[in-house]
Amino acid sequence: QRALESLQAAWWSWPKAHVKDLEEILRAHLQEDVFRRRFKEASADMDSPADKAQVFLKLCSDLQDRSISSLLDEQNGVVDWLTIALKVNTTITTGMPKSPPNYSPTSCMVNYFHRIANGCNQSDPIPPKNTVDDATVKQAVDTHGAFDWDGIAKKLSGDY
């Protein structure tokens, strides 16, 4: 039951502006990480500040228009979601008169992969709960136990 409720949780319903903030913050954060790593590698043997400045400008130019997916690929999919959540929460609290939402790292990750990376439109409604599906999942959980998600998935996909 808890797993089913989480699919309808409030953290899924982000305002469009917050999703846009998440996208911009994630892209900037990945650009910074890639820049630091590349700059360190490229300038390791350089002593001249002029040479380092040229490397700096070239890297800035190379990373300026990179997509999030290409930056993620270069980082091997590694993202510090805790830092992303802190930046998102700090950004959205600025100028908000009432208490702002406090998005978790997991919420940021889920919203990135489901809303931004998959191109899911923010205005797409969350599908309503389906009691037949809920009953089927509950029966599978009763049969396999709450922690045998492979068995549950196989039962739900009809592999049994």
PDB file of N, CA, C and O in Angstrom, residues 109-139:
ATOM      1  N   MET A 109      15.732  13.996  -8.172  1.00  0.00           N
ATOM      2  CA  MET A 109      16.155  12.965  -9.113  1.00  0.00           C
ATOM      3  C   MET A 109      14.956  12.410  -9.875  1.00  0.00           C
ATOM      4  O   MET A 109      14.994  12.289 -11.107  1.00  0.00           O
ATOM      5  N   VAL A 110      13.883  12.086  -9.165  1.00  0.00           N
ATOM      6  CA  VAL A 110      12.684  11.538  -9.812  1.00  0.00           C
ATOM      7  C   VAL A 110      12.106  12.540 -10.798  1.00  0.00           C
ATOM      8  O   VAL A 110      11.755  12.187 -11.930  1.00  0.00           O
ATOM      9  N   ASN A 111      12.017  13.796 -10.402  1.00  0.00           N
ATOM     10  CA  ASN A 111      11.474  14.809 -11.304  1.00  0.00           C
ATOM     11  C   ASN A 111      12.368  15.023 -12.514  1.00  0.00           C
ATOM     12  O   ASN A 111      11.878  15.256 -13.613  1.00  0.00           O
ATOM     13  N   TYR A 112      13.686  14.937 -12.345  1.00  0.00           N
ATOM     14  CA  TYR A 112      14.565  15.060 -13.500  1.00  0.00           C
ATOM     15  C   TYR A 112      14.313  13.910 -14.479  1.00  0.00           C
ATOM     16  O   TYR A 112      14.053  14.126 -15.658  1.00  0.00           O
ATOM     17  N   PHE A 113      14.375  12.680 -13.978  1.00  0.00           N
ATOM     18  CA  PHE A 113      14.268  11.532 -14.876  1.00  0.00           C
ATOM     19  C   PHE A 113      12.872  11.368 -15.470  1.00  0.00           C
ATOM     20  O   PHE A 113      12.742  10.918 -16.608  1.00  0.00           O
ATOM     21  N   HIS A 114      11.834  11.749 -14.743  1.00  0.00           N
ATOM     22  CA  HIS A 114      10.482  11.564 -15.256  1.00  0.00           C
ATOM     23  C   HIS A 114       9.935  12.777 -15.998  1.00  0.00           C
ATOM     24  O   HIS A 114       9.134  12.621 -16.913  1.00  0.00           O
ATOM     25  N   ARG A 115      10.330  13.967 -15.620  1.00  0.00           N
ATOM     26  CA  ARG A 115       9.770  15.170 -16.247  1.00  0.00           C
ATOM     27  C   ARG A 115      10.696  15.757 -17.311  1.00  0.00           C
ATOM     28  O   ARG A 115      10.240  16.150 -18.374  1.00  0.00           O
ATOM     29  N   ILE A 116      11.973  15.835 -17.013  1.00  0.00           N
ATOM     30  CA  ILE A 116      12.886  16.532 -17.927  1.00  0.00           C
ATOM     31  C   ILE A 116      13.528  15.562 -18.915  1.00  0.00           C
ATOM     32  O   ILE A 116      13.429  15.756 -20.123  1.00  0.00           O
ATOM     33  N   ALA A 117      14.161  14.510 -18.415  1.00  0.00           N
ATOM     34  CA  ALA A 117      14.883  13.582 -19.292  1.00  0.00           C
ATOM     35  C   ALA A 117      13.941  12.850 -20.243  1.00  0.00           C
ATOM     36  O   ALA A 117      14.287  12.616 -21.398  1.00  0.00           O
ATOM     37  N   ASN A 118      12.748  12.507 -19.774  1.00  0.00           N
ATOM     38  CA  ASN A 118      11.794  11.795 -20.629  1.00  0.00           C
ATOM     39  C   ASN A 118      10.916  12.733 -21.434  1.00  0.00           C
ATOM     40  O   ASN A 118      10.067  12.278 -22.183  1.00  0.00           O
ATOM     41  N   GLY A 119      11.067  14.026 -21.231  1.00  0.00           N
ATOM     42  CA  GLY A 119      10.280  14.989 -21.983  1.00  0.00           C
ATOM     43  C   GLY A 119       8.809  14.979 -21.626  1.00  0.00           C
ATOM     44  O   GLY A 119       7.981  15.401 -22.408  1.00  0.00           O
ATOM     45  N   CYS A 120       8.501  14.499 -20.439  1.00  0.00           N
ATOM     46  CA  CYS A 120       7.112  14.463 -19.990  1.00  0.00           C
ATOM     47  C   CYS A 120       6.656  15.885 -19.728  1.00  0.00           C
ATOM     48  O   CYS A 120       7.316  16.647 -19.037  1.00  0.00           O
ATOM     49  N   ASN A 121       5.534  16.241 -20.305  1.00  0.00           N
ATOM     50  CA  ASN A 121       5.009  17.591 -20.141  1.00  0.00           C
ATOM     51  C   ASN A 121       4.567  17.799 -18.696  1.00  0.00           C
ATOM     52  O   ASN A 121       3.843  16.979 -18.138  1.00  0.00           O
ATOM     53  N   GLN A 122       4.994  18.877 -18.098  1.00  0.00           N
ATOM     54  CA  GLN A 122       4.639  19.166 -16.705  1.00  0.00           C
ATOM     55  C   GLN A 122       3.133  19.233 -16.508  1.00  0.00           C
ATOM     56  O   GLN A 122       2.626  18.927 -15.448  1.00  0.00           O
ATOM     57  N   SER A 123       2.406  19.588 -17.551  1.00  0.00           N
ATOM     58  CA  SER A 123       0.963  19.698 -17.392  1.00  0.00           C
ATOM     59  C   SER A 123       0.250  18.353 -17.581  1.00  0.00           C
ATOM     60  O   SER A 123      -0.952  18.268 -17.429  1.00  0.00           O
ATOM     61  N   ASP A 124       1.010  17.307 -17.951  1.00  0.00           N
ATOM     62  CA  ASP A 124       0.393  15.988 -18.058  1.00  0.00           C
ATOM     63  C   ASP A 124      -0.143  15.589 -16.698  1.00  0.00           C
ATOM     64  O   ASP A 124       0.576  15.658 -15.706  1.00  0.00           O
ATOM     65  N   PRO A 125      -1.393  15.177 -16.654  1.00  0.00           N
ATOM     66  CA  PRO A 125      -1.946  14.804 -15.353  1.00  0.00           C
ATOM     67  C   PRO A 125      -1.354  13.504 -14.856  1.00  0.00           C
ATOM     68  O   PRO A 125      -0.938  12.662 -15.639  1.00  0.00           O
ATOM     69  N   ILE A 126      -1.304  13.375 -13.544  1.00  0.00           N
ATOM     70  CA  ILE A 126      -0.899  12.120 -12.939  1.00  0.00           C
ATOM     71  C   ILE A 126      -2.066  11.164 -13.133  1.00  0.00           C
ATOM     72  O   ILE A 126      -3.201  11.525 -12.865  1.00  0.00           O
ATOM     73  N   PRO A 127      -1.782   9.963 -13.610  1.00  0.00           N
ATOM     74  CA  PRO A 127      -2.901   9.055 -13.827  1.00  0.00           C
ATOM     75  C   PRO A 127      -3.644   8.789 -12.528  1.00  0.00           C
ATOM     76  O   PRO A 127      -3.013   8.654 -11.479  1.00  0.00           O
ATOM     77  N   PRO A 128      -4.976   8.724 -12.596  1.00  0.00           N
ATOM     78  CA  PRO A 128      -5.731   8.456 -11.375  1.00  0.00           C
ATOM     79  C   PRO A 128      -5.465   7.044 -10.889  1.00  0.00           C
ATOM     80  O   PRO A 128      -5.091   6.171 -11.673  1.00  0.00           O
ATOM     81  N   LYS A 129      -5.658   6.857  -9.601  1.00  0.00           N
ATOM     82  CA  LYS A 129      -5.499   5.521  -9.037  1.00  0.00           C
ATOM     83  C   LYS A 129      -6.479   4.568  -9.704  1.00  0.00           C
ATOM     84  O   LYS A 129      -7.618   4.925  -9.967  1.00  0.00           O
ATOM     85  N   ASN A 130      -6.015   3.392  -9.975  1.00  0.00           N
ATOM     86  CA  ASN A 130      -6.854   2.374 -10.575  1.00  0.00           C
ATOM     87  C   ASN A 130      -7.000   1.255  -9.557  1.00  0.00           C
ATOM     88  O   ASN A 130      -6.031   0.572  -9.241  1.00  0.00           O
ATOM     89  N   THR A 131      -8.195   1.050  -9.047  1.00  0.00           N
ATOM     90  CA  THR A 131      -8.382   0.067  -7.977  1.00  0.00           C
ATOM     91  C   THR A 131      -8.108  -1.347  -8.450  1.00  0.00           C
ATOM     92  O   THR A 131      -7.678  -2.180  -7.672  1.00  0.00           O
ATOM     93  N   VAL A 132      -8.323  -1.630  -9.731  1.00  0.00           N
ATOM     94  CA  VAL A 132      -8.016  -2.965 -10.241  1.00  0.00           C
ATOM     95  C   VAL A 132      -6.515  -3.194 -10.175  1.00  0.00           C
ATOM     96  O   VAL A 132      -6.040  -4.222  -9.708  1.00  0.00           O
ATOM     97  N   ASP A 133      -5.739  -2.216 -10.656  1.00  0.00           N
ATOM     98  CA  ASP A 133      -4.288  -2.333 -10.594  1.00  0.00           C
ATOM     99  C   ASP A 133      -3.810  -2.419  -9.145  1.00  0.00           C
ATOM    100  O   ASP A 133      -2.915  -3.205  -8.837  1.00  0.00           O
ATOM    101  N   ASP A 134      -4.369  -1.620  -8.267  1.00  0.00           N
ATOM    102  CA  ASP A 134      -3.993  -1.656  -6.860  1.00  0.00           C
ATOM    103  C   ASP A 134      -4.257  -3.033  -6.270  1.00  0.00           C
ATOM    104  O   ASP A 134      -3.435  -3.586  -5.533  1.00  0.00           O
ATOM    105  N   ALA A 135      -5.398  -3.607  -6.602  1.00  0.00           N
ATOM    106  CA  ALA A 135      -5.747  -4.926  -6.086  1.00  0.00           C
ATOM    107  C   ALA A 135      -4.789  -5.989  -6.613  1.00  0.00           C
ATOM    108  O   ALA A 135      -4.374  -6.892  -5.877  1.00  0.00           O
ATOM    109  N   THR A 136      -4.412  -5.867  -7.877  1.00  0.00           N
ATOM    110  CA  THR A 136      -3.480  -6.823  -8.473  1.00  0.00           C
ATOM    111  C   THR A 136      -2.119  -6.732  -7.802  1.00  0.00           C
ATOM    112  O   THR A 136      -1.489  -7.750  -7.487  1.00  0.00           O
ATOM    113  N   VAL A 137      -1.652  -5.510  -7.576  1.00  0.00           N
ATOM    114  CA  VAL A 137      -0.371  -5.325  -6.902  1.00  0.00           C
ATOM    115  C   VAL A 137      -0.448  -5.855  -5.473  1.00  0.00           C
ATOM    116  O   VAL A 137       0.464  -6.550  -5.009  1.00  0.00           O
ATOM    117  N   LYS A 138      -1.519  -5.562  -4.779  1.00  0.00           N
ATOM    118  CA  LYS A 138      -1.678  -6.041  -3.408  1.00  0.00           C
ATOM    119  C   LYS A 138      -1.657  -7.563  -3.363  1.00  0.00           C
ATOM    120  O   LYS A 138      -1.011  -8.167  -2.504  1.00  0.00           O
ATOM    121  N   GLN A 139      -2.328  -8.200  -4.304  1.00  0.00           N
ATOM    122  CA  GLN A 139      -2.337  -9.659  -4.354  1.00  0.00           C
ATOM    123  C   GLN A 139      -0.925 -10.195  -4.618  1.00  0.00           C
ATOM    124  O   GLN A 139      -0.494 -11.160  -3.991  1.00  0.00           O
TER     125      GLN A 139
END
